[in-house]
Amino acid sequence: MTERAVRRWLPASAALALALVATACGGGGGGGTVEVTLQEFAIAANPSSISAGEVTFETTNEGPNDPHELVVIRTDLAPDQLPTNPDGTVNEDGEGIEVLDEIEEFPVGETRSLTLDLEAGSYVLICNIYDEDEPEAHYQEGMRTAFTVE
Ligand SMILES: [Cu+2]
């Protein structure tokens, strides 16, 4: 925003206007976009850490064969130490983790996005699908990665 545009806002409330601008533009407001790739069997987040604020997970399923999902979990536990069910999936109501939100399972080749207001802390991104045909829990196969908000 130009200085002149900012001045027009001054009669209202300079502080409020600047806060709105920071949120709208993402400039100085933290957060940003993270590109997440899902595949058999791994999750990659780029970047793997970001500043606190509105974070958008642009998530692509690269397959090559399976539908996947993305679950965003707040936890201080290591990615491979989350509480699990007998079938190997993560117990989303388990101790030491808080499931914030998720992108439900979607097909290979597609991209979905999820925006969350994240505070500083440690997070883990997982795919919690259990494939009865194989049978296998994608989490156990390696679909988990650490993500940090600073
Ligand atoms: Cu999966």
Short mmCIF file of C-alpha atoms and ligand atoms in Angstrom, two decimals:
data_model
loop_
_atom_site.label_atom_id
_atom_site.label_comp_id
_atom_site.label_asym_id
_atom_site.label_seq_id
_atom_site.Cartn_x
_atom_site.Cartn_y
_atom_site.Cartn_z
CA MET A 1 0.00 0.00 0.00
CA THR A 2 1.29 3.49 -0.80
CA GLU A 3 1.88 6.10 1.84
CA ARG A 4 -0.91 8.23 0.41
CA ALA A 5 -3.38 5.38 0.69
CA VAL A 6 -2.37 4.83 4.28
CA ARG A 7 -2.98 8.52 5.06
CA ARG A 8 -6.55 8.29 3.81
CA TRP A 9 -7.18 5.74 6.51
CA LEU A 10 -5.69 7.81 9.29
CA PRO A 11 -8.89 9.59 10.36
CA ALA A 12 -10.45 6.21 11.11
CA SER A 13 -7.73 4.46 13.00
CA ALA A 14 -4.17 4.18 11.80
CA ALA A 15 -3.43 1.21 13.97
CA LEU A 16 -6.49 -0.72 12.85
CA ALA A 17 -5.88 0.07 9.18
CA LEU A 18 -2.29 -1.08 9.35
CA ALA A 19 -3.32 -4.26 11.12
CA LEU A 20 -5.87 -4.99 8.38
CA VAL A 21 -3.30 -4.35 5.67
CA ALA A 22 -0.83 -6.68 7.32
CA THR A 23 -3.45 -9.42 7.49
CA ALA A 24 -4.68 -8.94 3.93
CA CYS A 25 -1.25 -8.87 2.32
CA GLY A 26 0.45 -11.36 4.59
CA GLY A 27 3.27 -8.85 4.85
CA GLY A 28 4.58 -8.83 8.38
CA GLY A 29 1.57 -10.82 9.47
CA GLY A 30 3.43 -14.10 9.36
CA GLY A 31 2.11 -17.34 7.97
CA GLY A 32 2.17 -18.09 4.25
CA THR A 33 1.83 -21.03 1.93
CA VAL A 34 3.28 -24.48 2.43
CA GLU A 35 3.44 -26.92 -0.45
CA VAL A 36 2.63 -30.40 0.76
CA THR A 37 3.17 -33.52 -1.32
CA LEU A 38 1.47 -36.81 -0.48
CA GLN A 39 2.68 -40.08 -1.99
CA GLU A 40 3.14 -43.80 -1.23
CA PHE A 41 4.47 -43.52 1.34
CA ALA A 42 5.76 -40.17 2.42
CA ILE A 43 4.73 -36.61 3.16
CA ALA A 44 6.91 -33.65 2.21
CA ALA A 45 6.26 -30.09 3.41
CA ASN A 46 8.04 -27.19 1.77
CA PRO A 47 8.95 -25.16 3.72
CA SER A 48 8.94 -27.38 6.80
CA SER A 49 8.75 -24.39 9.12
CA ILE A 50 6.96 -21.05 8.88
CA SER A 51 6.12 -18.04 11.04
CA ALA A 52 2.92 -18.01 13.06
CA GLY A 53 -0.23 -16.74 11.35
CA GLU A 54 -2.51 -17.84 8.52
CA VAL A 55 -0.92 -20.91 7.01
CA THR A 56 -2.24 -22.45 3.78
CA PHE A 57 -1.36 -26.06 3.06
CA GLU A 58 -1.42 -26.48 -0.75
CA THR A 59 -1.59 -30.22 -0.84
CA THR A 60 -1.05 -32.41 -3.90
CA ASN A 61 -1.58 -36.15 -4.08
CA GLU A 62 1.18 -37.58 -6.26
CA GLY A 63 0.09 -41.17 -5.69
CA PRO A 64 0.94 -42.96 -7.85
CA ASN A 65 -2.06 -45.15 -6.97
CA ASP A 66 -3.75 -44.34 -3.69
CA PRO A 67 -6.07 -41.66 -2.40
CA HIS A 68 -4.53 -39.80 0.54
CA GLU A 69 -5.53 -37.27 3.17
CA LEU A 70 -3.76 -34.64 5.23
CA VAL A 71 -4.32 -34.35 8.98
CA VAL A 72 -2.77 -31.40 10.83
CA ILE A 73 -1.88 -32.27 14.42
CA ARG A 74 -0.52 -30.07 17.19
CA THR A 75 1.84 -32.13 19.35
CA ASP A 76 5.21 -32.16 21.05
CA LEU A 77 5.57 -35.87 20.23
CA ALA A 78 7.90 -37.06 17.48
CA PRO A 79 6.18 -37.90 14.16
CA ASP A 80 6.67 -41.65 14.70
CA GLN A 81 5.58 -41.57 18.37
CA LEU A 82 1.91 -40.63 18.08
CA PRO A 83 -0.68 -42.75 19.96
CA THR A 84 -2.04 -45.51 17.72
CA ASN A 85 -4.98 -47.87 17.40
CA PRO A 86 -4.54 -51.67 17.11
CA ASP A 87 -4.67 -51.41 13.29
CA GLY A 88 -1.73 -48.99 13.28
CA THR A 89 -3.63 -45.82 12.50
CA VAL A 90 -3.18 -42.82 14.77
CA ASN A 91 -5.76 -42.51 17.55
CA GLU A 92 -6.93 -38.98 16.83
CA ASP A 93 -8.43 -38.72 20.32
CA GLY A 94 -5.25 -40.06 21.93
CA GLU A 95 -3.14 -38.42 24.57
CA GLY A 96 -0.57 -35.80 23.69
CA ILE A 97 -2.03 -34.80 20.35
CA GLU A 98 -4.63 -32.32 19.18
CA VAL A 99 -6.11 -32.74 15.72
CA LEU A 100 -6.70 -29.25 14.33
CA ASP A 101 -8.22 -29.99 10.96
CA GLU A 102 -7.84 -32.16 7.90
CA ILE A 103 -8.21 -32.41 4.16
CA GLU A 104 -10.32 -35.52 3.60
CA GLU A 105 -8.99 -38.20 1.31
CA PHE A 106 -8.79 -37.15 -2.32
CA PRO A 107 -7.66 -38.74 -5.61
CA VAL A 108 -4.23 -38.93 -7.23
CA GLY A 109 -3.30 -35.93 -9.35
CA GLU A 110 -5.47 -33.45 -7.49
CA THR A 111 -4.63 -30.54 -5.21
CA ARG A 112 -6.58 -29.38 -2.16
CA SER A 113 -5.87 -26.52 0.18
CA LEU A 114 -6.52 -25.91 3.84
CA THR A 115 -5.89 -22.65 5.67
CA LEU A 116 -5.39 -22.58 9.42
CA ASP A 117 -4.47 -19.86 11.89
CA LEU A 118 -1.46 -21.46 13.57
CA GLU A 119 0.40 -20.36 16.66
CA ALA A 120 4.04 -21.09 17.36
CA GLY A 121 4.70 -24.70 18.26
CA SER A 122 5.42 -28.20 17.03
CA TYR A 123 3.10 -29.95 14.61
CA VAL A 124 2.95 -33.25 12.77
CA LEU A 125 1.33 -33.81 9.39
CA ILE A 126 0.03 -37.30 8.68
CA CYS A 127 -2.15 -39.35 6.38
CA ASN A 128 -4.34 -41.51 8.60
CA ILE A 129 -5.89 -43.77 5.99
CA TYR A 130 -6.19 -47.48 6.67
CA ASP A 131 -6.25 -49.54 3.51
CA GLU A 132 -8.19 -52.73 4.20
CA ASP A 133 -7.17 -54.36 0.93
CA GLU A 134 -3.42 -54.28 1.54
CA PRO A 135 -3.93 -54.15 4.62
CA GLU A 136 -1.85 -51.24 5.87
CA ALA A 137 -2.01 -47.98 7.77
CA HIS A 138 -0.45 -45.20 5.70
CA TYR A 139 0.89 -43.65 8.91
CA GLN A 140 2.91 -46.81 9.64
CA GLU A 141 4.16 -46.93 6.06
CA GLY A 142 5.77 -43.53 6.54
CA MET A 143 3.14 -40.89 5.81
CA ARG A 144 4.15 -38.54 8.64
CA THR A 145 6.39 -35.52 8.92
CA ALA A 146 7.27 -32.82 11.41
CA PHE A 147 6.20 -29.23 10.82
CA THR A 148 7.26 -26.22 12.89
CA VAL A 149 5.57 -22.87 13.43
CA GLU A 150 7.91 -20.21 14.82
CU CU B 1 -2.21 -41.99 2.60
#
